[in-house]
XYZ file of N, CA and C in Angstrom:
870
model
N 97.286 181.937 6.024
C 98.756 181.747 6.420
C 99.011 182.635 7.515
N 99.732 182.098 8.572
C 100.350 182.962 9.811
C 101.512 183.582 9.398
N 102.142 184.576 10.149
C 103.072 185.531 9.931
C 104.521 184.433 9.652
N 104.569 183.609 10.483
C 106.070 182.716 10.405
C 105.798 181.881 8.870
N 104.691 181.608 8.825
C 104.829 180.931 7.423
C 104.670 181.882 6.159
N 104.263 182.838 6.287
C 104.427 183.777 5.234
C 105.967 184.082 5.283
N 106.648 184.219 6.262
C 108.092 184.584 6.053
C 108.882 183.595 5.270
N 108.498 182.257 6.063
C 109.170 181.037 5.446
C 108.876 181.011 3.762
N 107.764 181.547 3.307
C 107.393 181.069 1.904
C 107.882 182.444 1.005
N 108.868 183.496 1.483
C 109.224 184.323 0.502
C 110.068 183.922 -0.256
N 109.775 183.959 -1.306
C 110.706 183.438 -2.551
C 112.189 183.811 -2.297
N 113.196 182.981 -2.544
C 114.585 183.090 -2.428
C 114.964 184.088 -3.144
N 114.464 184.371 -4.483
C 115.213 185.400 -5.294
C 114.583 186.851 -4.950
N 114.058 187.080 -3.745
C 113.206 188.130 -3.594
C 114.046 189.449 -3.337
N 115.290 189.062 -2.660
C 116.113 190.567 -2.362
C 117.106 190.510 -3.699
N 116.844 190.049 -4.824
C 118.043 189.931 -5.906
C 117.190 190.179 -7.177
N 116.070 190.977 -6.890
C 115.355 191.390 -8.395
C 116.045 191.977 -9.185
N 115.861 191.697 -10.309
C 116.494 192.457 -11.658
C 115.501 192.336 -12.597
N 116.184 193.327 -13.750
C 115.435 193.432 -15.182
C 116.052 192.506 -15.812
N 114.879 191.424 -16.371
C 115.244 190.541 -17.300
C 115.612 191.277 -18.568
N 116.935 190.694 -19.213
C 117.409 191.329 -20.180
C 116.705 190.973 -21.574
N 116.484 191.763 -22.115
C 115.740 191.467 -23.628
C 116.942 191.149 -24.711
N 116.730 190.003 -25.438
C 117.776 189.764 -26.230
C 117.271 190.606 -27.890
N 117.860 191.409 -28.421
C 117.224 192.108 -29.308
C 117.575 191.149 -30.666
N 116.833 191.602 -31.746
C 116.798 190.635 -32.874
C 115.646 189.847 -32.776
N 114.789 189.808 -31.901
C 113.812 188.601 -31.883
C 112.770 188.716 -33.047
N 112.398 187.671 -33.606
C 110.996 187.533 -34.592
C 110.537 186.187 -34.362
N 109.309 186.267 -34.686
C 108.514 185.223 -34.479
C 108.917 184.042 -35.791
N 108.732 182.869 -35.261
C 108.587 181.753 -36.111
C 107.443 181.467 -36.934
N 107.402 180.983 -37.835
C 106.217 180.954 -38.877
C 105.259 182.037 -38.829
N 105.897 183.200 -38.709
C 104.848 184.302 -38.435
C 103.672 184.484 -39.608
N 103.969 184.322 -40.807
C 102.812 184.115 -41.712
C 101.649 183.641 -41.350
N 101.676 182.372 -40.829
C 100.858 181.565 -40.150
C 99.825 182.113 -39.298
N 100.518 183.018 -38.134
C 100.051 183.090 -36.899
C 98.587 184.117 -37.156
N 98.334 185.011 -38.019
C 97.065 185.661 -37.985
C 95.792 184.756 -38.668
N 96.100 183.829 -39.297
C 95.043 183.018 -39.542
C 94.555 182.081 -38.440
N 95.712 181.599 -37.556
C 95.716 180.801 -36.664
C 94.549 181.512 -35.565
N 94.931 182.619 -35.227
C 94.193 183.663 -34.264
C 92.827 183.665 -34.824
N 92.801 184.021 -35.998
C 91.183 184.614 -36.250
C 90.392 183.038 -35.976
N 90.999 181.988 -36.503
C 90.384 180.656 -36.561
C 90.069 180.391 -35.314
N 91.130 180.312 -34.348
C 90.618 180.031 -33.013
C 89.396 180.962 -32.332
N 89.539 182.185 -32.549
C 88.585 183.054 -32.291
C 87.230 182.638 -32.532
N 87.097 182.448 -33.828
C 85.629 181.892 -34.282
C 85.188 180.786 -33.946
N 86.127 179.757 -33.534
C 85.748 178.577 -32.982
C 85.325 178.830 -31.642
N 85.842 179.570 -30.974
C 85.683 180.069 -29.557
C 84.077 180.701 -29.452
N 84.145 181.785 -30.591
C 82.828 182.430 -30.419
C 82.153 182.697 -31.698
N 81.404 181.701 -32.023
C 80.920 181.206 -33.416
C 80.236 182.657 -33.973
N 79.862 183.489 -33.203
C 78.954 184.585 -33.646
C 79.986 185.619 -34.555
N 81.186 185.428 -34.036
C 82.073 186.375 -34.863
C 82.085 186.067 -36.316
N 81.687 184.889 -36.690
C 81.901 184.764 -38.227
C 81.123 185.975 -39.022
N 80.213 186.620 -38.068
C 79.537 187.998 -39.155
C 80.330 188.703 -39.365
N 81.757 189.147 -38.618
C 82.800 190.326 -38.918
C 83.224 189.746 -39.770
N 83.675 190.732 -41.008
C 84.374 190.311 -42.284
C 85.775 189.962 -41.752
N 86.325 188.512 -42.303
C 87.470 187.864 -41.694
C 88.598 188.765 -42.195
N 88.790 189.545 -43.435
C 90.052 190.631 -43.324
C 90.064 191.729 -42.197
N 88.796 191.993 -41.502
C 88.687 193.011 -40.437
C 89.725 192.347 -39.234
N 89.219 191.257 -38.942
C 89.982 190.421 -38.026
C 91.464 190.236 -38.031
N 91.602 189.937 -39.359
C 93.092 189.145 -39.756
C 94.035 190.239 -39.833
N 93.578 191.585 -40.088
C 94.361 192.873 -40.050
C 94.535 193.280 -38.675
N 93.730 193.256 -38.042
C 94.079 193.581 -36.267
C 95.019 192.559 -36.011
N 94.731 191.257 -36.412
C 95.837 190.275 -35.774
C 97.310 190.585 -36.305
N 97.350 190.843 -37.519
C 98.623 191.214 -37.944
C 99.175 192.337 -37.241
N 98.544 193.452 -37.281
C 99.056 194.729 -36.468
C 99.632 194.364 -34.926
N 98.547 193.399 -34.361
C 99.145 193.224 -32.827
C 100.302 192.401 -32.973
N 100.510 191.283 -33.799
C 101.544 190.634 -34.193
C 102.912 191.501 -34.201
N 102.634 192.378 -35.184
C 103.635 193.198 -35.650
C 104.366 194.195 -34.285
N 103.214 194.627 -33.594
C 103.401 195.518 -32.302
C 104.467 194.542 -31.061
N 103.833 193.258 -31.231
C 104.420 192.410 -29.981
C 106.143 192.308 -30.482
N 106.194 191.896 -31.720
C 107.597 191.738 -32.049
C 108.312 192.877 -31.924
N 107.617 194.066 -32.318
C 108.604 195.547 -31.868
C 109.039 195.357 -30.589
N 108.029 195.093 -29.602
C 108.295 195.366 -28.181
C 109.298 194.142 -27.615
N 109.057 193.034 -28.347
C 110.313 192.306 -27.747
C 111.594 192.937 -28.112
N 111.659 193.822 -29.089
C 112.928 194.255 -29.449
C 113.088 195.513 -28.814
N 112.736 196.162 -27.951
C 112.600 197.369 -27.306
C 114.046 197.444 -26.242
N 115.063 198.240 -26.327
C 116.019 198.049 -25.494
C 115.858 198.466 -24.132
N 116.632 197.977 -23.188
C 116.296 197.860 -21.835
C 116.504 199.536 -21.304
N 115.500 200.031 -20.785
C 115.811 201.544 -20.328
C 115.928 201.716 -18.859
N 116.000 200.328 -18.199
C 116.290 200.450 -16.519
C 117.751 200.924 -16.115
N 118.828 201.134 -17.172
C 119.881 201.728 -16.614
C 120.069 203.278 -16.919
N 119.209 204.024 -17.768
C 119.035 205.286 -17.828
C 117.463 205.489 -18.249
N 116.810 205.471 -17.319
C 115.480 205.993 -17.261
C 115.186 207.254 -17.421
N 114.045 207.541 -18.142
C 113.755 209.180 -17.880
C 113.415 209.798 -16.484
N 114.073 210.826 -16.127
C 113.831 211.279 -14.387
C 112.076 211.807 -14.198
N 111.342 211.733 -15.447
C 109.951 212.550 -15.136
C 108.988 211.378 -14.940
N 109.517 210.027 -14.416
C 108.531 209.110 -14.450
C 107.904 209.119 -13.089
N 106.716 209.637 -12.692
C 106.026 209.888 -11.411
C 105.283 208.828 -10.887
N 104.691 207.857 -11.780
C 103.999 206.855 -11.557
C 104.293 205.537 -12.346
N 104.481 204.316 -11.803
C 104.879 203.278 -12.164
C 103.734 202.177 -11.990
N 103.039 201.690 -13.006
C 102.004 201.074 -13.004
C 102.359 199.506 -13.236
N 101.952 198.566 -12.399
C 102.601 197.003 -12.364
C 101.173 196.415 -12.924
N 101.065 195.609 -14.262
C 99.988 194.973 -14.547
C 100.007 193.512 -14.247
N 98.786 193.133 -13.248
C 98.661 191.891 -12.865
C 99.056 190.877 -13.802
N 99.398 189.846 -13.491
C 99.788 188.621 -14.707
C 99.562 187.260 -14.147
N 99.484 186.132 -14.539
C 99.598 184.780 -13.982
C 100.949 184.875 -13.644
N 100.667 184.019 -12.519
C 101.816 183.644 -11.252
C 101.757 184.269 -10.125
N 102.493 183.631 -9.220
C 102.165 184.211 -7.640
C 103.537 184.903 -7.260
N 103.385 185.723 -6.389
C 104.504 186.837 -5.903
C 105.358 185.967 -4.965
N 104.767 185.456 -3.957
C 105.566 185.011 -2.800
C 105.899 183.669 -3.254
N 105.483 182.720 -4.136
C 105.923 181.406 -4.042
C 106.125 181.064 -5.746
N 106.581 180.107 -5.886
C 106.647 179.682 -7.389
C 105.222 178.949 -7.706
N 104.511 179.256 -8.788
C 103.448 178.728 -8.980
C 102.422 179.463 -9.527
N 100.972 179.145 -10.103
C 100.256 179.974 -10.685
C 98.958 180.253 -9.964
N 98.148 181.491 -10.066
C 96.963 181.635 -9.542
C 96.053 180.772 -10.281
N 94.917 180.345 -9.479
C 93.809 179.411 -9.800
C 93.363 180.131 -11.358
N 92.929 179.464 -12.056
C 92.428 179.805 -13.509
C 93.060 179.230 -14.698
N 92.689 179.440 -15.878
C 93.351 178.983 -17.211
C 94.735 179.051 -17.010
N 95.378 180.093 -16.566
C 96.757 180.125 -16.735
C 97.341 178.979 -15.970
N 96.953 178.203 -15.147
C 97.560 177.247 -14.315
C 97.573 175.926 -15.496
N 97.161 175.947 -16.738
C 97.384 174.916 -17.574
C 98.681 175.257 -18.273
N 99.529 176.363 -18.026
C 100.724 176.894 -18.805
C 101.652 176.984 -17.820
N 102.353 176.034 -17.361
C 103.676 176.189 -16.227
C 104.515 177.324 -16.595
N 104.800 177.841 -18.083
C 105.835 178.797 -18.263
C 105.262 180.162 -17.814
N 104.282 180.184 -17.583
C 103.497 181.282 -17.067
C 103.560 181.711 -15.416
N 104.075 180.739 -14.916
C 104.217 180.951 -13.376
C 104.897 182.067 -12.849
N 105.956 182.477 -13.508
C 106.608 183.659 -13.118
C 106.270 185.015 -13.559
N 105.202 185.091 -14.577
C 105.275 186.210 -15.264
C 104.720 187.619 -14.364
N 103.819 187.382 -13.497
C 103.625 188.387 -12.539
C 104.896 188.998 -11.708
N 105.876 187.986 -11.304
C 106.873 188.354 -10.906
C 107.915 189.361 -11.631
N 107.759 188.853 -12.764
C 108.864 189.544 -13.834
C 108.471 190.957 -14.006
N 107.077 191.346 -13.934
C 106.614 192.495 -14.103
C 106.966 193.459 -12.951
N 106.854 192.722 -11.712
C 107.240 193.107 -10.403
C 108.556 193.694 -10.580
N 109.534 192.474 -10.918
C 111.136 192.692 -11.056
C 111.403 194.281 -11.726
N 110.624 194.187 -12.841
C 110.841 195.657 -13.703
C 110.556 196.913 -13.063
N 109.292 196.687 -12.269
C 108.749 197.894 -11.632
C 109.583 198.458 -10.429
N 110.174 197.254 -9.649
C 111.004 197.709 -8.473
C 112.309 198.078 -9.053
N 112.847 197.588 -10.187
C 114.224 197.947 -10.431
C 113.756 199.543 -11.220
N 113.047 199.617 -12.080
C 112.826 200.840 -12.479
C 112.841 202.287 -11.527
N 111.810 201.755 -10.346
C 111.538 202.863 -9.413
C 112.913 202.941 -8.795
N 113.759 201.994 -8.479
C 115.061 202.285 -8.033
C 115.828 203.054 -8.809
N 116.113 202.638 -10.048
C 116.723 203.607 -11.023
C 116.198 204.854 -11.140
N 115.017 205.289 -11.164
C 114.848 206.828 -11.161
C 115.058 207.395 -10.270
N 114.748 206.719 -8.907
C 115.175 207.515 -7.536
C 116.770 207.776 -7.601
N 117.595 206.877 -8.203
C 119.216 206.934 -8.157
C 119.466 208.066 -9.069
N 118.601 208.234 -10.174
C 119.084 209.089 -11.018
C 118.588 210.540 -10.696
N 117.568 210.621 -9.961
C 117.113 211.799 -9.754
C 118.069 212.385 -8.317
N 118.657 211.236 -7.756
C 119.351 211.952 -6.695
C 120.853 211.609 -6.971
N 121.185 211.360 -8.326
C 122.694 211.255 -8.850
C 123.529 210.466 -7.609
N 123.047 209.103 -7.709
C 123.505 208.375 -6.905
C 123.435 206.908 -7.330
N 124.200 205.914 -7.209
C 124.094 204.480 -7.637
C 122.910 203.714 -7.272
N 122.287 202.936 -8.077
C 120.932 202.238 -7.935
C 121.412 201.410 -6.271
N 122.353 200.801 -6.268
C 122.554 199.930 -5.074
C 122.708 200.708 -3.810
N 123.053 202.055 -3.682
C 122.976 202.939 -2.665
C 121.484 203.531 -2.325
N 120.609 203.352 -3.077
C 119.207 203.900 -3.005
C 118.517 203.285 -1.685
N 118.141 204.148 -0.926
C 117.582 203.634 0.679
C 115.972 203.844 0.325
N 115.205 203.241 1.240
C 113.891 203.557 1.559
C 113.369 204.757 1.854
N 114.124 205.367 2.381
C 114.005 207.087 2.790
C 114.267 207.778 1.315
N 115.161 207.316 0.650
C 115.450 207.951 -0.735
C 114.149 207.787 -1.724
N 113.732 206.542 -1.601
C 112.576 206.130 -2.695
C 111.411 207.032 -1.844
N 111.169 207.255 -0.554
C 110.035 207.962 -0.220
C 109.829 209.409 -0.555
N 111.110 209.955 -0.400
C 111.416 211.475 -0.573
C 111.276 211.947 -2.130
N 112.110 210.811 -3.024
C 112.342 211.120 -4.526
C 111.779 210.202 -5.220
N 111.086 209.069 -4.914
C 111.185 208.101 -5.921
C 109.371 208.131 -6.442
N 109.345 207.605 -7.716
C 107.850 207.558 -8.265
C 106.931 206.599 -7.365
N 105.790 206.805 -7.800
C 104.780 206.107 -6.910
C 104.744 204.718 -7.935
N 104.330 203.567 -6.940
C 103.905 202.269 -7.721
C 102.564 201.955 -7.582
N 101.886 201.629 -8.493
C 100.543 201.316 -8.500
C 100.374 200.107 -8.626
N 99.468 199.134 -7.941
C 99.067 197.766 -8.340
C 97.693 197.520 -7.872
N 96.835 197.289 -9.086
C 95.271 197.122 -8.664
C 95.121 195.724 -9.206
N 95.072 194.631 -8.377
C 94.912 193.350 -8.876
C 94.431 192.521 -7.484
N 93.584 191.453 -7.669
C 93.145 190.722 -6.621
C 94.403 190.141 -5.858
N 95.470 190.089 -6.186
C 96.523 189.433 -5.392
C 97.469 190.409 -4.897
N 96.804 191.686 -4.524
C 97.680 192.642 -3.762
C 98.293 192.543 -2.651
N 97.633 191.645 -1.903
C 97.918 191.419 -0.336
C 99.457 191.117 -0.438
N 100.036 190.098 -1.245
C 101.170 189.910 -0.855
C 102.384 190.809 -1.120
N 101.734 191.998 -2.116
C 102.902 192.997 -2.191
C 103.198 193.793 -0.613
N 102.180 193.856 0.086
C 102.423 194.208 1.345
C 103.616 193.472 2.301
N 103.347 192.217 2.111
C 104.533 191.293 2.786
C 105.735 191.242 2.003
N 105.828 191.617 1.016
C 107.135 191.506 0.189
C 107.655 192.995 0.661
N 107.139 193.997 0.780
C 107.674 195.499 1.088
C 108.057 195.553 2.386
N 107.421 194.576 3.266
C 107.736 194.801 4.727
C 108.541 194.078 5.265
N 108.685 192.785 4.440
C 109.678 191.826 4.887
C 111.077 191.809 4.101
N 111.224 192.275 3.095
C 112.345 192.241 2.396
C 113.269 193.402 2.619
N 114.308 193.281 3.176
C 115.471 194.176 3.197
C 116.045 194.637 1.751
N 115.794 193.760 0.734
C 116.873 194.112 -0.853
C 115.857 194.708 -1.522
N 114.722 195.412 -1.100
C 114.047 196.043 -2.049
C 113.516 197.207 -1.504
N 114.329 198.618 -2.146
C 114.296 199.928 -1.294
C 112.641 200.746 -1.499
N 111.676 200.043 -1.700
C 110.500 200.802 -1.929
C 109.732 200.875 -0.732
N 109.535 202.060 -0.138
C 108.501 201.893 0.956
C 107.150 201.704 0.535
N 106.298 201.061 1.662
C 104.844 200.878 1.271
C 104.169 202.115 1.095
N 104.748 203.284 1.949
C 103.938 204.570 1.627
C 103.950 204.993 0.474
N 104.751 204.534 -0.456
C 105.130 205.024 -1.833
C 104.107 204.249 -2.958
N 103.335 203.347 -2.209
C 102.470 202.527 -3.213
C 101.196 202.555 -2.930
N 100.367 202.346 -4.248
C 98.859 202.438 -4.149
C 98.369 201.148 -4.666
N 98.095 200.331 -3.670
C 97.560 198.990 -4.010
C 96.311 198.332 -3.536
N 95.476 197.863 -4.358
C 94.072 197.690 -3.750
C 93.598 196.454 -4.855
N 92.448 195.884 -4.571
C 91.930 194.682 -5.307
C 90.504 194.833 -5.572
N 89.777 196.038 -5.230
C 88.465 196.285 -5.428
C 88.139 197.490 -5.991
N 87.148 197.933 -6.616
C 86.820 199.241 -6.918
C 85.511 199.236 -7.239
N 84.951 200.606 -7.497
C 83.591 200.792 -7.534
C 83.048 200.985 -8.962
N 82.144 200.267 -9.365
C 81.904 200.235 -10.911
C 81.045 201.523 -11.100
N 80.669 201.607 -12.478
C 79.744 202.432 -12.775
C 78.361 202.702 -12.212
N 77.939 201.667 -11.769
C 76.767 201.785 -11.121
C 76.591 202.084 -9.274
N 78.070 202.280 -8.893
C 78.294 202.440 -7.531
C 78.468 201.243 -6.763
N 78.509 200.058 -7.242
C 78.640 198.915 -6.515
C 80.300 198.626 -6.397
N 80.487 198.129 -5.280
C 81.927 197.720 -5.043
C 82.275 196.136 -5.725
N 83.288 196.067 -6.441
C 83.355 194.741 -7.083
C 84.827 194.421 -6.878
N 85.168 193.045 -6.925
C 86.590 192.901 -6.706
C 86.886 192.956 -8.167
N 88.573 193.206 -8.361
C 89.300 193.520 -9.610
C 89.094 191.817 -10.018
N 88.665 191.459 -11.001
C 88.854 190.151 -11.818
C 89.873 189.815 -12.698
N 90.018 190.848 -13.625
C 90.708 190.722 -15.116
C 91.302 192.113 -15.519
N 92.005 192.155 -16.592
C 92.615 193.128 -17.024
C 91.621 194.196 -17.370
N 90.417 193.788 -17.822
C 89.282 195.038 -18.085
C 89.078 195.940 -16.676
N 89.076 194.987 -15.735
C 88.729 195.679 -14.539
C 89.987 196.375 -13.964
N 91.187 196.313 -14.364
C 92.228 196.936 -13.674
C 92.229 198.210 -14.570
N 91.766 198.213 -16.027
C 91.738 199.326 -16.926
C 90.722 200.073 -16.359
N 89.405 199.777 -15.908
C 88.295 200.546 -15.403
C 88.612 201.012 -13.902
N 89.465 200.250 -12.996
C 89.447 200.868 -11.650
C 90.769 201.681 -11.577
N 91.838 201.794 -12.520
C 92.808 202.418 -12.422
C 92.560 204.051 -11.892
N 93.413 204.442 -11.184
C 93.500 205.633 -10.181
C 94.686 206.198 -9.801
N 94.973 207.331 -9.677
C 96.438 207.774 -9.423
C 96.095 208.190 -7.970
N 97.571 208.158 -7.337
C 97.415 208.488 -5.917
C 97.127 209.835 -5.483
N 96.257 210.035 -4.508
C 95.730 211.346 -4.293
C 96.932 212.530 -4.387
N 96.468 213.459 -5.255
C 97.032 214.464 -5.067
C 98.377 214.508 -6.328
N 98.530 213.416 -6.950
C 99.542 213.082 -8.020
C 99.156 213.537 -9.305
N 99.654 214.419 -10.018
C 99.396 214.433 -11.450
C 100.620 214.132 -12.343
N 100.703 212.850 -12.697
C 101.873 212.416 -13.139
C 102.196 213.093 -14.338
N 103.579 213.399 -14.433
C 104.168 213.815 -15.682
C 104.216 212.577 -17.200
N 104.776 211.563 -16.218
C 104.816 210.353 -17.255
C 104.275 208.980 -16.293
N 103.797 208.053 -16.859
C 103.194 206.904 -16.342
C 103.687 205.935 -16.955
N 104.870 205.022 -16.445
C 105.521 204.095 -16.736
C 104.697 202.765 -16.551
N 104.442 201.902 -17.618
C 103.333 200.699 -17.668
C 104.365 199.426 -17.400
N 104.632 198.882 -16.492
C 105.056 197.388 -16.420
C 104.539 196.377 -16.904
N 104.704 196.073 -18.314
C 103.489 194.770 -18.808
C 104.257 193.885 -19.528
N 103.783 192.732 -19.616
C 104.484 191.690 -20.801
C 104.226 192.336 -22.256
N 105.015 191.915 -22.969
C 105.154 192.537 -24.387
C 103.862 192.027 -24.877
N 103.441 190.902 -24.714
C 102.269 190.332 -25.529
C 101.200 190.864 -24.673
N 101.005 191.155 -23.396
C 99.930 191.501 -22.793
C 99.606 193.049 -23.404
N 100.737 193.902 -23.761
C 100.241 195.105 -23.898
C 99.361 195.383 -25.238
N 99.365 194.568 -25.977
C 98.533 194.619 -27.250
C 96.994 194.956 -26.910
N 96.838 193.897 -25.944
C 95.206 194.099 -25.218
C 95.082 195.323 -24.197
N 96.199 195.317 -23.505
C 95.777 196.217 -22.480
C 95.778 197.846 -23.212
N 96.573 197.872 -24.391
C 96.746 199.233 -24.745
C 95.309 199.530 -25.588
N 94.963 198.382 -25.938
C 93.516 198.602 -26.625
C 92.217 199.291 -25.848
N 92.438 198.250 -24.714
C 91.341 198.631 -23.575
C 91.546 199.781 -23.128
N 92.782 200.501 -22.826
C 93.181 201.985 -22.334
C 92.370 202.775 -23.518
N 92.728 202.419 -24.683
C 92.314 203.656 -25.779
C 90.724 203.777 -25.743
N 89.997 202.629 -25.256
C 88.414 202.661 -25.429
C 88.299 203.368 -24.042
N 88.622 202.786 -22.871
C 88.095 203.254 -21.288
C 88.613 204.783 -21.416
N 89.796 205.312 -21.650
C 90.099 206.736 -21.457
C 90.265 206.817 -20.095
N 91.011 205.986 -19.102
C 90.789 206.225 -17.669
C 92.061 206.660 -17.078
N 93.016 206.598 -18.121
C 94.295 207.483 -17.675
C 94.284 208.756 -17.776
N 95.296 209.780 -16.930
C 95.214 211.057 -16.898
C 95.417 211.575 -18.433
N 94.599 212.405 -19.002
C 95.041 212.943 -20.449
C 96.038 213.640 -20.425
N 96.516 214.328 -19.695
C 98.090 214.865 -19.926
C 99.148 214.313 -19.384
N 99.392 213.231 -18.985
C 100.137 212.380 -18.650
C 100.924 211.521 -19.916
N 102.058 211.360 -19.995
C 102.809 210.666 -21.241
C 102.854 209.159 -20.801
N 102.769 208.438 -21.660
C 102.496 206.887 -21.319
C 104.104 206.303 -21.855
N 104.865 205.481 -20.872
C 105.917 204.892 -21.207
C 105.570 203.381 -20.901
N 105.667 202.681 -22.279
C 105.495 201.157 -22.016
C 107.217 200.467 -21.621
N 107.163 199.827 -20.559
C 108.441 198.851 -20.162
C 107.970 197.582 -20.446
N 108.211 196.920 -21.537
C 107.980 195.564 -21.892
C 108.787 194.438 -21.169
N 107.947 193.697 -20.652
C 108.690 192.353 -19.938
C 108.745 191.367 -21.004
N 109.620 190.638 -21.137
C 109.682 189.435 -22.382
C 109.139 188.398 -21.758
N 108.263 187.911 -22.664
C 107.730 186.417 -22.451
C 109.084 185.252 -22.422
N 108.956 184.240 -21.738
C 109.818 183.321 -21.296
C 110.161 182.861 -22.782
N 111.603 182.588 -23.070
C 111.985 182.117 -24.227
C 111.612 180.927 -24.487
N 111.148 180.913 -25.897
C 110.343 179.395 -26.375
C 108.952 179.348 -26.290
N 108.263 180.506 -25.671
C 106.777 180.522 -25.533
C 106.329 181.796 -26.164
N 107.040 182.553 -26.832
C 106.842 183.768 -27.458
C 105.598 183.559 -28.043
N 105.599 182.977 -29.362
C 104.658 182.479 -30.091
C 103.274 182.027 -29.536
N 103.540 181.037 -28.598
C 102.180 180.744 -27.984
C 101.511 182.147 -27.336
N 102.193 182.725 -26.530
C 101.801 183.885 -25.591
C 101.144 184.868 -26.618
N 101.942 185.180 -27.975
C 101.316 186.136 -28.547
C 99.888 185.755 -29.075
N 99.637 184.536 -29.499
C 98.617 184.028 -30.153
C 97.346 184.121 -29.172
N 97.803 183.782 -27.858
C 96.598 184.031 -26.811
C 96.461 185.363 -26.474
N 97.292 186.359 -26.521
C 96.966 187.622 -26.121
C 96.141 188.486 -27.359
N 96.492 187.875 -28.527
C 95.976 188.425 -29.858
C 94.638 188.073 -29.838
N 94.256 186.759 -29.359
C 92.930 186.224 -29.471
C 92.064 187.196 -28.864
N 92.751 187.460 -27.425
C 91.851 188.302 -26.454
C 91.526 189.799 -27.054
N 92.445 190.481 -28.061
C 92.169 191.672 -28.575
C 91.181 191.579 -29.535
N 90.839 190.629 -30.453
C 89.883 190.277 -31.465
C 88.398 190.111 -30.552
N 88.339 189.539 -29.469
C 87.442 189.115 -28.743
C 87.068 190.584 -28.086
N 87.705 191.293 -27.330
C 87.593 192.512 -27.087
C 87.162 193.688 -28.181
N 87.739 193.567 -29.029
C 87.478 194.469 -30.125
C 85.972 194.200 -30.787
N 85.829 193.022 -31.119
C 84.678 192.770 -32.015
C 83.421 192.031 -31.412
N 83.748 191.557 -30.121
C 82.620 190.778 -29.255
C 82.017 191.848 -28.234
N 83.199 192.008 -27.312
C 82.709 192.744 -26.305
C 82.584 194.156 -26.360
N 83.440 194.614 -27.568
C 83.196 196.139 -27.647
C 83.676 197.221 -26.708
N 84.728 196.402 -25.863
C 85.335 197.273 -24.814
C 86.777 197.673 -25.269
N 87.329 197.562 -26.360
C 88.770 198.069 -26.838
C 88.616 198.471 -28.311
N 89.544 199.510 -28.418
C 89.758 200.144 -29.843
C 90.674 199.013 -30.788
N 90.582 199.492 -31.848
C 91.432 198.582 -32.698
C 92.947 198.984 -32.687
N 93.144 200.367 -32.198
C 94.514 200.841 -32.243
C 94.638 201.135 -30.635
N 95.795 201.096 -30.311
C 96.249 201.197 -28.787
C 96.431 202.753 -28.434
N 95.978 202.911 -27.306
C 96.550 204.474 -26.700
C 97.819 205.071 -27.159
N 98.030 206.240 -27.405
C 99.280 206.665 -27.772
C 100.523 206.361 -26.537
N 101.524 205.780 -26.862
C 102.608 205.734 -26.133
C 104.125 205.740 -26.614
N 104.844 205.598 -25.785
C 106.268 205.516 -26.090
C 107.047 204.234 -25.566
N 108.068 204.189 -26.074
C 109.141 202.906 -25.303
C 110.437 203.507 -25.002
N 110.684 204.892 -24.781
C 111.759 205.463 -24.690
C 111.617 206.739 -23.826
């Protein structure tokens, strides 16, 4: 796509990013049926997991469902964020950044996922601006790119779709985040020394690194509420985040009406990671939501 077409394809809401407000008091419908649905689906997809005691898988599914429900009820921190957030990690999700639509792959079958990555980025941009504003004792709408470069947190995005971020930050006047305060990449060097493209969440976990010379006091992770249960357990196993950094989860809500469906999908991934792939713990990395 040439430069003119890239500009013409910028999403109309690009300069009006906002943190989607989370309505507190959320609870899953037919919650008691969800654990058995999750375990049954996983066994159908991976018959070898029948060897795992059913109650072990069901108990983990219950824990994940409860955790997602709690995250859906976390109050918005954007208006009064901690000042010690030095790094914001945006987790890749289904959806396109420059256009409405879905990345190629299984998520294309779920149209409600089309904006999920943009929602994670909206949270990250809003949070970075809010932290900068609080440090400088300014209003968020008065923050400039120079302010963010001098006093703002870093933004990290390690995902195959990293290139549109360059366009967003270079072309949008409404987002005061300088490209120089970001670390974005789509490849990593694996344990065998081979350069590999980042393909999925497990690769994001394995490839995460901090900006050179940055030892963050706190890392804020902008992630979908349902997505976190899988990410948190992958991180607990991989131990790739700096040991001395606090972890703050900033949950993005699933689109209204699809919370149950999304939770089931992500919980199935947790069970596969924990019991089949053996690349996730049964409990997440230690984190806070405030």
